């Protein structure tokens, strides 16, 4: 039976919340453990559904994986299996990040084309092209991407778009390649920097991370390490926007404020009072927010993962907002659910125009992806009565203890099981 959330509107959220490690980092770090024989330990890992899903993928490749609270230990054997099977991979997109490490370690990788959120097409063209420039042959065969290489070599690679996934797979392949690889138009996200930090702790020779050009000089061998996962900037941003939407006062810990510079600046423009700390920030709002325009772009631009949350804020802001989606073409599916909540929104191509209202109207809504689900819950807190949010397993994939944290901040929300309909 599926879980659902019952959310009562009208709460003012206030208090303190600490974010765990980043979902968009921990899964890639787990995959990077494939590069070194022995036991790699990751700390500050989030308790989300995708972590045990990645454990299943790694165990299918021959690893032993133990999860103890916020710590994940991955023991990688000398000889790996190179086939990431369909059943394990199809459930979430991040599983494709084993492609680079397997190609580098085994000279062969077969990774089922992954599933995940319904937010638009995310082809593997740039992943394959990067590996091919390093000497691999690749193909799509029977629903899987296959890469083969006797020995990868350094290459000069330029991405058509600063894809996070392609940057990660090229990085994790290049660290064991013969010679130097220069990756141009690379993704600059903090999660990329976190991956490079761990790879360097393992003995990789990398420079330029955090910029658009990353240089990787291949080494013969890497060793396991212990690494602390960086805080989740998307979860932290969700709590920041929740404070403004509910005219509340929330202190968020466990995150570097610089990783959310632009989203927090947008909240300041909406009228919020924000204080930065060494490892967190405080967001206070005592009036209705002012409408602000957004356009999603690769980091350091406004993150596409916060776009549904920004739509939720715009729906209750004073004035009209225009939100432009430049990364994933299907992310505006979320707007259909906001219309159920009474939002005044109109989609025009990759733009949505939202005229804010004082309060939304409660109803039944359905999550289509992780961030859409979180956006619907926060929007339900701004509705007049009680809203039921369905398909909340999406939210569990990205937000640890979501209900418990909301309850601690003063929200009236409960998790229940949906009744089966026949």
mmCIF file of C-alpha atoms in Angstrom:
data_model
loop_
_atom_site.group_PDB
_atom_site.id
_atom_site.type_symbol
_atom_site.label_atom_id
_atom_site.label_comp_id
_atom_site.label_asym_id
_atom_site.label_seq_id
_atom_site.Cartn_x
_atom_site.Cartn_y
_atom_site.Cartn_z
ATOM 1 C CA UNK A 1 0.000 0.000 0.000
ATOM 2 C CA UNK A 2 1.212 3.491 -0.834
ATOM 3 C CA UNK A 3 1.763 6.214 1.722
ATOM 4 C CA UNK A 4 0.172 9.643 1.543
ATOM 5 C CA UNK A 5 0.572 12.879 3.502
ATOM 6 C CA UNK A 6 -2.351 14.688 5.110
ATOM 7 C CA UNK A 7 -1.392 18.363 5.376
ATOM 8 C CA UNK A 8 -3.298 21.108 7.204
ATOM 9 C CA UNK A 9 -2.878 24.662 5.970
ATOM 10 C CA UNK A 10 -2.182 27.757 8.012
ATOM 11 C CA UNK A 11 0.945 26.807 9.973
ATOM 12 C CA UNK A 12 3.767 29.284 10.514
ATOM 13 C CA UNK A 13 7.004 27.269 10.436
ATOM 14 C CA UNK A 14 9.629 28.206 12.983
ATOM 15 C CA UNK A 15 12.564 26.496 14.630
ATOM 16 C CA UNK A 16 15.817 24.810 13.646
ATOM 17 C CA UNK A 17 16.488 22.042 11.147
ATOM 18 C CA UNK A 18 19.786 20.391 10.184
ATOM 19 C CA UNK A 19 20.320 19.002 6.703
ATOM 20 C CA UNK A 20 22.108 15.721 6.059
ATOM 21 C CA UNK A 21 24.506 14.901 3.254
ATOM 22 C CA UNK A 22 23.503 15.712 -0.304
ATOM 23 C CA UNK A 23 21.475 13.171 -2.279
ATOM 24 C CA UNK A 24 23.089 14.472 -5.456
ATOM 25 C CA UNK A 25 26.522 13.763 -3.991
ATOM 26 C CA UNK A 26 26.308 10.601 -1.884
ATOM 27 C CA UNK A 27 25.140 8.341 -4.719
ATOM 28 C CA UNK A 28 28.014 9.432 -6.961
ATOM 29 C CA UNK A 29 30.501 8.998 -4.104
ATOM 30 C CA UNK A 30 29.195 5.476 -3.543
ATOM 31 C CA UNK A 31 29.795 4.739 -7.230
ATOM 32 C CA UNK A 32 33.292 6.220 -7.028
ATOM 33 C CA UNK A 33 34.159 3.619 -4.370
ATOM 34 C CA UNK A 34 34.222 1.121 -7.253
ATOM 35 C CA UNK A 35 37.528 2.664 -8.353
ATOM 36 C CA UNK A 36 39.579 1.269 -5.446
ATOM 37 C CA UNK A 37 39.894 -2.194 -3.958
ATOM 38 C CA UNK A 38 39.182 -2.182 -0.217
ATOM 39 C CA UNK A 39 36.755 -0.433 2.121
ATOM 40 C CA UNK A 40 35.636 3.151 1.549
ATOM 41 C CA UNK A 41 33.663 4.863 4.317
ATOM 42 C CA UNK A 42 31.212 7.702 3.722
ATOM 43 C CA UNK A 43 29.869 9.724 6.650
ATOM 44 C CA UNK A 44 27.028 12.273 6.886
ATOM 45 C CA UNK A 45 24.985 10.186 4.449
ATOM 46 C CA UNK A 46 21.278 11.017 4.183
ATOM 47 C CA UNK A 47 18.672 8.447 5.221
ATOM 48 C CA UNK A 48 16.818 8.407 1.919
ATOM 49 C CA UNK A 49 15.465 5.602 -0.250
ATOM 50 C CA UNK A 50 18.042 6.092 -2.996
ATOM 51 C CA UNK A 51 20.951 5.067 -0.736
ATOM 52 C CA UNK A 52 19.760 1.459 -0.250
ATOM 53 C CA UNK A 53 18.841 1.413 -3.953
ATOM 54 C CA UNK A 54 22.454 2.280 -4.800
ATOM 55 C CA UNK A 55 23.597 -0.374 -2.317
ATOM 56 C CA UNK A 56 21.630 -2.907 -4.377
ATOM 57 C CA UNK A 57 23.389 -1.748 -7.542
ATOM 58 C CA UNK A 58 26.842 -2.005 -5.940
ATOM 59 C CA UNK A 59 26.116 -5.397 -4.396
ATOM 60 C CA UNK A 60 25.119 -6.642 -7.830
ATOM 61 C CA UNK A 61 28.586 -5.615 -9.021
ATOM 62 C CA UNK A 62 30.277 -7.665 -6.293
ATOM 63 C CA UNK A 63 30.677 -5.119 -3.487
ATOM 64 C CA UNK A 64 29.719 -5.541 0.133
ATOM 65 C CA UNK A 65 27.794 -2.540 1.468
ATOM 66 C CA UNK A 66 26.842 -1.793 5.070
ATOM 67 C CA UNK A 67 24.591 1.097 6.099
ATOM 68 C CA UNK A 68 24.689 2.120 9.751
ATOM 69 C CA UNK A 69 22.785 5.318 10.439
ATOM 70 C CA UNK A 70 24.535 8.103 8.540
ATOM 71 C CA UNK A 71 27.566 5.948 7.684
ATOM 72 C CA UNK A 72 27.954 3.806 4.581
ATOM 73 C CA UNK A 73 30.847 1.352 4.202
ATOM 74 C CA UNK A 74 31.574 -0.064 0.753
ATOM 75 C CA UNK A 75 34.028 -2.922 0.369
ATOM 76 C CA UNK A 76 35.109 -3.271 -3.248
ATOM 77 C CA UNK A 77 36.687 -6.555 -4.397
ATOM 78 C CA UNK A 78 39.734 -6.907 -6.621
ATOM 79 C CA UNK A 79 37.537 -8.236 -9.418
ATOM 80 C CA UNK A 80 34.192 -6.579 -10.141
ATOM 81 C CA UNK A 81 31.214 -7.696 -12.154
ATOM 82 C CA UNK A 82 30.656 -5.197 -14.943
ATOM 83 C CA UNK A 83 26.937 -5.668 -15.603
ATOM 84 C CA UNK A 84 24.584 -3.364 -13.689
ATOM 85 C CA UNK A 85 21.305 -5.213 -14.104
ATOM 86 C CA UNK A 86 17.980 -3.751 -15.098
ATOM 87 C CA UNK A 87 16.038 -4.450 -11.903
ATOM 88 C CA UNK A 88 18.497 -2.531 -9.721
ATOM 89 C CA UNK A 89 19.212 0.359 -12.078
ATOM 90 C CA UNK A 90 15.796 1.133 -13.509
ATOM 91 C CA UNK A 91 14.460 2.642 -10.294
ATOM 92 C CA UNK A 92 16.570 5.804 -10.167
ATOM 93 C CA UNK A 93 18.561 7.985 -12.518
ATOM 94 C CA UNK A 94 21.761 8.335 -10.489
ATOM 95 C CA UNK A 95 22.600 4.666 -11.042
ATOM 96 C CA UNK A 96 24.117 5.551 -14.430
ATOM 97 C CA UNK A 97 27.103 7.027 -12.570
ATOM 98 C CA UNK A 98 28.621 3.522 -12.291
ATOM 99 C CA UNK A 99 29.369 3.656 -16.038
ATOM 100 C CA UNK A 100 32.635 5.613 -15.704
ATOM 101 C CA UNK A 101 34.119 3.665 -12.790
ATOM 102 C CA UNK A 102 33.270 0.278 -14.332
ATOM 103 C CA UNK A 103 34.796 1.219 -17.689
ATOM 104 C CA UNK A 104 37.963 2.404 -15.936
ATOM 105 C CA UNK A 105 38.308 -0.589 -13.586
ATOM 106 C CA UNK A 106 37.022 -3.440 -15.740
ATOM 107 C CA UNK A 107 37.501 -2.287 -19.317
ATOM 108 C CA UNK A 108 33.843 -3.166 -19.828
ATOM 109 C CA UNK A 109 30.562 -1.831 -18.507
ATOM 110 C CA UNK A 110 26.961 -2.694 -19.234
ATOM 111 C CA UNK A 111 24.501 -0.435 -17.441
ATOM 112 C CA UNK A 112 20.766 -0.677 -17.961
ATOM 113 C CA UNK A 113 19.233 2.594 -19.071
ATOM 114 C CA UNK A 114 18.008 4.108 -15.817
ATOM 115 C CA UNK A 115 14.635 5.320 -14.626
ATOM 116 C CA UNK A 116 13.870 8.000 -12.044
ATOM 117 C CA UNK A 117 11.905 11.223 -11.967
ATOM 118 C CA UNK A 118 9.501 12.221 -14.739
ATOM 119 C CA UNK A 119 11.059 15.624 -15.417
ATOM 120 C CA UNK A 120 12.198 15.268 -19.024
ATOM 121 C CA UNK A 121 14.628 13.421 -21.264
ATOM 122 C CA UNK A 122 18.209 12.998 -20.088
ATOM 123 C CA UNK A 123 20.061 11.143 -22.877
ATOM 124 C CA UNK A 124 23.496 9.618 -22.421
ATOM 125 C CA UNK A 125 24.993 11.065 -25.627
ATOM 126 C CA UNK A 126 27.582 13.201 -23.806
ATOM 127 C CA UNK A 127 28.516 10.331 -21.472
ATOM 128 C CA UNK A 128 29.162 8.075 -24.458
ATOM 129 C CA UNK A 129 30.965 10.734 -26.493
ATOM 130 C CA UNK A 130 33.338 11.500 -23.619
ATOM 131 C CA UNK A 131 34.222 7.840 -23.118
ATOM 132 C CA UNK A 132 34.691 7.367 -26.856
ATOM 133 C CA UNK A 133 37.183 10.249 -26.978
ATOM 134 C CA UNK A 134 39.119 8.406 -24.275
ATOM 135 C CA UNK A 135 39.304 5.312 -26.471
ATOM 136 C CA UNK A 136 36.191 3.353 -25.497
ATOM 137 C CA UNK A 137 33.625 1.973 -27.882
ATOM 138 C CA UNK A 138 30.038 2.455 -26.777
ATOM 139 C CA UNK A 139 26.600 1.374 -27.930
ATOM 140 C CA UNK A 140 23.025 1.057 -26.762
ATOM 141 C CA UNK A 141 22.078 -2.614 -26.763
ATOM 142 C CA UNK A 142 19.012 -4.404 -25.391
ATOM 143 C CA UNK A 143 18.035 -1.487 -23.164
ATOM 144 C CA UNK A 144 21.536 -0.903 -21.783
ATOM 145 C CA UNK A 145 24.517 1.303 -22.533
ATOM 146 C CA UNK A 146 27.654 -0.752 -23.162
ATOM 147 C CA UNK A 147 31.198 0.643 -22.994
ATOM 148 C CA UNK A 148 34.384 -1.305 -23.773
ATOM 149 C CA UNK A 149 38.046 -0.248 -23.703
ATOM 150 C CA UNK A 150 41.337 -2.139 -23.387
ATOM 151 C CA UNK A 151 42.940 0.985 -21.869
ATOM 152 C CA UNK A 152 41.415 4.442 -21.622
ATOM 153 C CA UNK A 153 43.652 7.346 -22.578
ATOM 154 C CA UNK A 154 43.613 11.065 -21.916
ATOM 155 C CA UNK A 155 41.644 13.315 -24.237
ATOM 156 C CA UNK A 156 40.507 16.862 -24.828
ATOM 157 C CA UNK A 157 36.733 16.822 -24.245
ATOM 158 C CA UNK A 158 34.214 19.632 -24.528
ATOM 159 C CA UNK A 159 30.647 19.084 -23.360
ATOM 160 C CA UNK A 160 27.808 20.605 -25.375
ATOM 161 C CA UNK A 161 26.101 21.412 -22.067
ATOM 162 C CA UNK A 162 27.562 21.409 -18.529
ATOM 163 C CA UNK A 163 25.873 18.116 -17.685
ATOM 164 C CA UNK A 164 26.424 16.973 -14.110
ATOM 165 C CA UNK A 165 26.064 13.288 -14.971
ATOM 166 C CA UNK A 166 28.392 13.422 -17.968
ATOM 167 C CA UNK A 167 30.966 15.375 -15.966
ATOM 168 C CA UNK A 168 30.866 12.723 -13.228
ATOM 169 C CA UNK A 169 31.212 9.737 -15.566
ATOM 170 C CA UNK A 170 34.063 11.328 -17.515
ATOM 171 C CA UNK A 171 35.843 12.280 -14.281
ATOM 172 C CA UNK A 172 35.586 8.803 -12.788
ATOM 173 C CA UNK A 173 36.826 7.209 -15.998
ATOM 174 C CA UNK A 174 39.675 9.675 -16.565
ATOM 175 C CA UNK A 175 41.271 9.242 -13.120
ATOM 176 C CA UNK A 176 42.586 5.802 -14.170
ATOM 177 C CA UNK A 177 43.180 6.642 -17.844
ATOM 178 C CA UNK A 178 46.629 6.840 -19.396
ATOM 179 C CA UNK A 179 47.647 10.497 -19.703
ATOM 180 C CA UNK A 180 45.922 13.829 -19.212
ATOM 181 C CA UNK A 181 42.263 14.637 -19.817
ATOM 182 C CA UNK A 182 40.946 18.164 -20.083
ATOM 183 C CA UNK A 183 37.198 18.490 -19.639
ATOM 184 C CA UNK A 184 35.792 21.789 -20.924
ATOM 185 C CA UNK A 185 32.351 23.235 -20.169
ATOM 186 C CA UNK A 186 32.288 20.949 -17.150
ATOM 187 C CA UNK A 187 29.565 21.172 -14.519
ATOM 188 C CA UNK A 188 30.548 23.406 -11.607
ATOM 189 C CA UNK A 189 28.095 22.226 -8.936
ATOM 190 C CA UNK A 190 29.291 21.816 -5.329
ATOM 191 C CA UNK A 191 28.529 18.102 -5.698
ATOM 192 C CA UNK A 192 31.104 17.904 -8.509
ATOM 193 C CA UNK A 193 33.663 19.555 -6.229
ATOM 194 C CA UNK A 194 32.754 17.057 -3.496
ATOM 195 C CA UNK A 195 33.346 14.148 -5.879
ATOM 196 C CA UNK A 196 36.712 15.594 -6.928
ATOM 197 C CA UNK A 197 37.676 16.081 -3.284
ATOM 198 C CA UNK A 198 37.000 12.423 -2.538
ATOM 199 C CA UNK A 199 38.796 11.251 -5.682
ATOM 200 C CA UNK A 200 41.856 13.281 -4.682
ATOM 201 C CA UNK A 201 41.695 11.746 -1.209
ATOM 202 C CA UNK A 202 41.832 8.389 -3.020
ATOM 203 C CA UNK A 203 44.990 9.472 -4.869
ATOM 204 C CA UNK A 204 43.602 11.028 -8.058
ATOM 205 C CA UNK A 205 45.386 13.973 -9.700
ATOM 206 C CA UNK A 206 42.685 16.574 -10.431
ATOM 207 C CA UNK A 207 42.720 20.355 -10.705
ATOM 208 C CA UNK A 208 40.199 23.002 -11.736
ATOM 209 C CA UNK A 209 37.152 21.543 -10.016
ATOM 210 C CA UNK A 210 34.528 24.228 -9.447
ATOM 211 C CA UNK A 211 35.493 25.908 -12.727
ATOM 212 C CA UNK A 212 34.380 25.173 -16.279
ATOM 213 C CA UNK A 213 37.663 23.381 -17.124
ATOM 214 C CA UNK A 214 38.784 20.367 -15.109
ATOM 215 C CA UNK A 215 42.157 18.731 -15.710
ATOM 216 C CA UNK A 216 42.607 15.071 -14.776
ATOM 217 C CA UNK A 217 45.997 13.341 -14.953
ATOM 218 C CA UNK A 218 45.489 9.593 -14.824
ATOM 219 C CA UNK A 219 47.138 7.466 -12.137
ATOM 220 C CA UNK A 220 47.814 3.739 -12.010
ATOM 221 C CA UNK A 221 45.829 2.969 -8.902
ATOM 222 C CA UNK A 222 43.545 4.534 -6.293
ATOM 223 C CA UNK A 223 43.097 3.557 -2.654
ATOM 224 C CA UNK A 224 39.974 3.581 -0.478
ATOM 225 C CA UNK A 225 39.325 6.514 1.816
ATOM 226 C CA UNK A 226 36.973 7.987 4.419
ATOM 227 C CA UNK A 227 34.987 11.008 3.288
ATOM 228 C CA UNK A 228 32.264 13.253 4.723
ATOM 229 C CA UNK A 229 29.449 14.075 2.303
ATOM 230 C CA UNK A 230 28.683 17.791 1.878
ATOM 231 C CA UNK A 231 25.338 19.135 3.064
ATOM 232 C CA UNK A 232 22.333 19.001 0.766
ATOM 233 C CA UNK A 233 21.833 22.481 -0.702
ATOM 234 C CA UNK A 234 18.493 21.544 -2.301
ATOM 235 C CA UNK A 235 17.021 20.339 0.982
ATOM 236 C CA UNK A 236 18.431 23.421 2.702
ATOM 237 C CA UNK A 237 16.907 25.613 0.006
ATOM 238 C CA UNK A 238 13.563 23.884 0.473
ATOM 239 C CA UNK A 239 13.524 24.825 4.157
ATOM 240 C CA UNK A 240 14.562 28.390 3.325
ATOM 241 C CA UNK A 241 11.656 28.774 0.905
ATOM 242 C CA UNK A 242 9.312 27.097 3.395
ATOM 243 C CA UNK A 243 10.117 29.846 5.902
ATOM 244 C CA UNK A 244 9.182 32.558 3.413
ATOM 245 C CA UNK A 245 6.048 30.796 2.120
ATOM 246 C CA UNK A 246 4.647 30.367 5.642
ATOM 247 C CA UNK A 247 5.935 33.746 6.903
ATOM 248 C CA UNK A 248 8.042 31.880 9.418
ATOM 249 C CA UNK A 249 11.493 31.826 11.012
ATOM 250 C CA UNK A 250 13.764 28.850 10.288
ATOM 251 C CA UNK A 251 17.445 28.323 11.054
ATOM 252 C CA UNK A 252 19.061 25.769 8.735
ATOM 253 C CA UNK A 253 22.307 24.042 9.748
ATOM 254 C CA UNK A 254 24.720 21.669 8.044
ATOM 255 C CA UNK A 255 25.129 23.649 4.829
ATOM 256 C CA UNK A 256 27.575 26.196 3.407
ATOM 257 C CA UNK A 257 25.481 29.319 2.582
ATOM 258 C CA UNK A 258 27.667 30.035 -0.468
ATOM 259 C CA UNK A 259 26.214 26.925 -2.122
ATOM 260 C CA UNK A 260 22.805 28.668 -2.119
ATOM 261 C CA UNK A 261 23.918 32.197 -2.942
ATOM 262 C CA UNK A 262 21.439 32.930 -5.742
ATOM 263 C CA UNK A 263 18.368 31.197 -4.189
ATOM 264 C CA UNK A 264 18.925 33.126 -0.960
ATOM 265 C CA UNK A 265 19.369 36.375 -2.886
ATOM 266 C CA UNK A 266 15.990 35.708 -4.528
ATOM 267 C CA UNK A 267 14.439 35.342 -1.077
ATOM 268 C CA UNK A 268 15.971 38.648 -0.026
ATOM 269 C CA UNK A 269 14.352 40.235 -3.090
ATOM 270 C CA UNK A 270 11.047 38.718 -1.957
ATOM 271 C CA UNK A 271 11.427 40.538 1.369
ATOM 272 C CA UNK A 272 13.055 37.951 3.630
ATOM 273 C CA UNK A 273 15.617 38.736 6.314
ATOM 274 C CA UNK A 274 18.563 36.326 6.011
ATOM 275 C CA UNK A 275 21.561 35.854 8.299
ATOM 276 C CA UNK A 276 24.516 33.717 7.184
ATOM 277 C CA UNK A 277 26.490 31.602 9.642
ATOM 278 C CA UNK A 278 29.637 29.509 9.238
ATOM 279 C CA UNK A 279 27.652 26.336 8.613
ATOM 280 C CA UNK A 280 24.103 27.499 8.013
ATOM 281 C CA UNK A 281 21.730 30.435 7.802
ATOM 282 C CA UNK A 282 18.514 31.875 9.271
ATOM 283 C CA UNK A 283 15.512 32.985 7.198
ATOM 284 C CA UNK A 284 12.818 35.221 8.718
ATOM 285 C CA UNK A 285 9.669 36.527 7.053
ATOM 286 C CA UNK A 286 6.897 38.464 8.767
ATOM 287 C CA UNK A 287 4.754 39.514 5.793
ATOM 288 C CA UNK A 288 3.493 38.282 2.462
ATOM 289 C CA UNK A 289 6.430 37.776 0.058
ATOM 290 C CA UNK A 290 6.887 39.927 -3.038
ATOM 291 C CA UNK A 291 6.824 38.256 -6.456
ATOM 292 C CA UNK A 292 10.241 37.515 -8.003
ATOM 293 C CA UNK A 293 11.209 36.174 -11.455
ATOM 294 C CA UNK A 294 13.330 33.023 -11.810
ATOM 295 C CA UNK A 295 15.174 31.231 -14.591
ATOM 296 C CA UNK A 296 16.870 27.902 -14.020
ATOM 297 C CA UNK A 297 20.457 27.472 -15.187
ATOM 298 C CA UNK A 298 23.408 25.219 -14.352
ATOM 299 C CA UNK A 299 25.318 26.181 -11.212
ATOM 300 C CA UNK A 300 25.927 28.929 -10.132
ATOM 301 C CA UNK A 301 22.539 29.752 -11.676
ATOM 302 C CA UNK A 302 19.209 29.047 -10.009
ATOM 303 C CA UNK A 303 18.929 25.252 -9.571
ATOM 304 C CA UNK A 304 16.253 23.426 -11.533
ATOM 305 C CA UNK A 305 15.681 21.251 -8.448
ATOM 306 C CA UNK A 306 14.331 24.302 -6.602
ATOM 307 C CA UNK A 307 12.073 25.393 -9.454
ATOM 308 C CA UNK A 308 8.923 23.649 -8.115
ATOM 309 C CA UNK A 309 9.567 25.234 -4.721
ATOM 310 C CA UNK A 310 9.902 28.641 -6.390
ATOM 311 C CA UNK A 311 6.585 28.065 -8.159
ATOM 312 C CA UNK A 312 4.986 27.293 -4.798
ATOM 313 C CA UNK A 313 6.352 30.538 -3.363
ATOM 314 C CA UNK A 314 5.240 32.535 -6.396
ATOM 315 C CA UNK A 315 1.715 31.123 -6.070
ATOM 316 C CA UNK A 316 1.266 32.905 -2.723
ATOM 317 C CA UNK A 317 3.418 35.984 -3.369
ATOM 318 C CA UNK A 318 2.118 39.483 -3.963
ATOM 319 C CA UNK A 319 2.353 40.259 -7.678
ATOM 320 C CA UNK A 320 3.196 38.302 -10.826
ATOM 321 C CA UNK A 321 6.209 36.030 -11.357
ATOM 322 C CA UNK A 322 7.644 34.621 -14.573
ATOM 323 C CA UNK A 323 9.571 31.375 -14.150
ATOM 324 C CA UNK A 324 11.693 30.046 -17.004
ATOM 325 C CA UNK A 325 12.876 26.437 -17.119
ATOM 326 C CA UNK A 326 16.078 25.993 -19.135
ATOM 327 C CA UNK A 327 17.216 22.547 -17.977
ATOM 328 C CA UNK A 328 14.405 19.934 -17.983
ATOM 329 C CA UNK A 329 11.561 20.344 -20.454
ATOM 330 C CA UNK A 330 8.950 18.344 -18.516
ATOM 331 C CA UNK A 331 9.367 19.950 -15.133
ATOM 332 C CA UNK A 332 6.237 22.078 -15.608
ATOM 333 C CA UNK A 333 4.094 18.950 -15.163
ATOM 334 C CA UNK A 334 4.101 20.131 -11.570
ATOM 335 C CA UNK A 335 2.002 23.165 -12.566
ATOM 336 C CA UNK A 336 -1.018 20.936 -13.273
ATOM 337 C CA UNK A 337 -1.041 19.926 -9.612
ATOM 338 C CA UNK A 338 -0.647 23.531 -8.502
ATOM 339 C CA UNK A 339 -3.753 24.369 -10.545
ATOM 340 C CA UNK A 340 -5.631 21.805 -8.441
ATOM 341 C CA UNK A 341 -4.588 23.854 -5.422
ATOM 342 C CA UNK A 342 -6.086 26.953 -6.989
ATOM 343 C CA UNK A 343 -2.874 28.567 -8.201
ATOM 344 C CA UNK A 344 -3.279 31.164 -10.957
ATOM 345 C CA UNK A 345 -0.643 29.860 -13.373
ATOM 346 C CA UNK A 346 -0.308 29.644 -17.131
ATOM 347 C CA UNK A 347 2.373 27.688 -18.987
ATOM 348 C CA UNK A 348 3.761 29.047 -22.254
ATOM 349 C CA UNK A 349 6.525 26.828 -23.633
ATOM 350 C CA UNK A 350 9.374 26.856 -21.141
ATOM 351 C CA UNK A 351 7.867 29.773 -19.212
ATOM 352 C CA UNK A 352 5.135 29.845 -16.593
ATOM 353 C CA UNK A 353 3.381 33.038 -15.499
ATOM 354 C CA UNK A 354 2.061 32.973 -11.941
ATOM 355 C CA UNK A 355 -0.180 35.563 -10.343
ATOM 356 C CA UNK A 356 0.117 35.198 -6.603
ATOM 357 C CA UNK A 357 -2.844 34.733 -4.287
ATOM 358 C CA UNK A 358 -3.237 35.290 -0.569
ATOM 359 C CA UNK A 359 -4.167 31.643 0.047
ATOM 360 C CA UNK A 360 -4.497 28.428 -1.953
ATOM 361 C CA UNK A 361 -7.417 25.967 -1.746
ATOM 362 C CA UNK A 362 -7.008 22.461 -0.353
ATOM 363 C CA UNK A 363 -7.555 19.334 -2.469
ATOM 364 C CA UNK A 364 -5.912 16.032 -3.534
ATOM 365 C CA UNK A 365 -2.603 16.319 -5.415
ATOM 366 C CA UNK A 366 -0.068 13.836 -6.822
ATOM 367 C CA UNK A 367 3.736 13.979 -6.729
ATOM 368 C CA UNK A 368 5.484 13.319 -10.039
ATOM 369 C CA UNK A 369 9.066 13.682 -8.766
ATOM 370 C CA UNK A 370 11.047 14.420 -5.616
ATOM 371 C CA UNK A 371 11.024 18.223 -5.790
ATOM 372 C CA UNK A 372 7.470 18.477 -7.107
ATOM 373 C CA UNK A 373 6.349 16.456 -4.098
ATOM 374 C CA UNK A 374 8.124 18.781 -1.669
ATOM 375 C CA UNK A 375 6.688 21.804 -3.475
ATOM 376 C CA UNK A 376 3.178 20.416 -3.164
ATOM 377 C CA UNK A 377 3.543 19.834 0.573
ATOM 378 C CA UNK A 378 4.809 23.374 1.164
ATOM 379 C CA UNK A 379 2.019 24.760 -1.001
ATOM 380 C CA UNK A 380 -0.502 22.714 0.991
ATOM 381 C CA UNK A 381 0.738 24.500 4.122
ATOM 382 C CA UNK A 382 -0.486 27.714 2.434
ATOM 383 C CA UNK A 383 -3.940 26.314 1.625
ATOM 384 C CA UNK A 384 -7.172 26.958 3.488
ATOM 385 C CA UNK A 385 -7.985 23.487 4.842
ATOM 386 C CA UNK A 386 -6.592 19.945 4.565
ATOM 387 C CA UNK A 387 -4.757 18.678 1.478
ATOM 388 C CA UNK A 388 -3.870 15.063 0.675
ATOM 389 C CA UNK A 389 -0.566 14.541 -1.143
ATOM 390 C CA UNK A 390 -0.299 11.192 -2.969
ATOM 391 C CA UNK A 391 2.707 9.250 -4.329
ATOM 392 C CA UNK A 392 4.948 10.555 -1.562
ATOM 393 C CA UNK A 393 7.527 7.802 -2.139
ATOM 394 C CA UNK A 394 9.124 10.343 -4.475
ATOM 395 C CA UNK A 395 9.650 12.714 -1.542
ATOM 396 C CA UNK A 396 11.198 9.929 0.539
ATOM 397 C CA UNK A 397 13.844 9.504 -2.165
ATOM 398 C CA UNK A 398 15.246 12.969 -1.483
ATOM 399 C CA UNK A 399 14.134 14.274 1.921
ATOM 400 C CA UNK A 400 15.148 12.456 5.111
ATOM 401 C CA UNK A 401 12.598 12.606 7.944
ATOM 402 C CA UNK A 402 10.497 15.077 5.953
ATOM 403 C CA UNK A 403 7.322 14.681 7.981
ATOM 404 C CA UNK A 404 9.165 14.666 11.312
ATOM 405 C CA UNK A 405 11.093 17.832 10.448
ATOM 406 C CA UNK A 406 7.914 19.614 9.381
ATOM 407 C CA UNK A 407 6.162 18.566 12.577
ATOM 408 C CA UNK A 408 9.089 19.852 14.649
ATOM 409 C CA UNK A 409 8.800 23.191 12.830
ATOM 410 C CA UNK A 410 5.117 23.464 13.717
ATOM 411 C CA UNK A 411 3.328 21.969 10.719
ATOM 412 C CA UNK A 412 0.267 19.743 11.086
ATOM 413 C CA UNK A 413 1.097 16.832 8.808
ATOM 414 C CA UNK A 414 0.794 13.070 9.106
ATOM 415 C CA UNK A 415 1.770 10.060 7.042
ATOM 416 C CA UNK A 416 -1.021 7.562 6.413
ATOM 417 C CA UNK A 417 -1.608 4.658 4.041
ATOM 418 C CA UNK A 418 -3.827 5.074 1.036
ATOM 419 C CA UNK A 419 -6.811 2.784 0.834
ATOM 420 C CA UNK A 420 -6.773 0.354 -2.057
ATOM 421 C CA UNK A 421 -9.523 1.009 -4.594
ATOM 422 C CA UNK A 422 -10.963 -1.921 -6.534
#
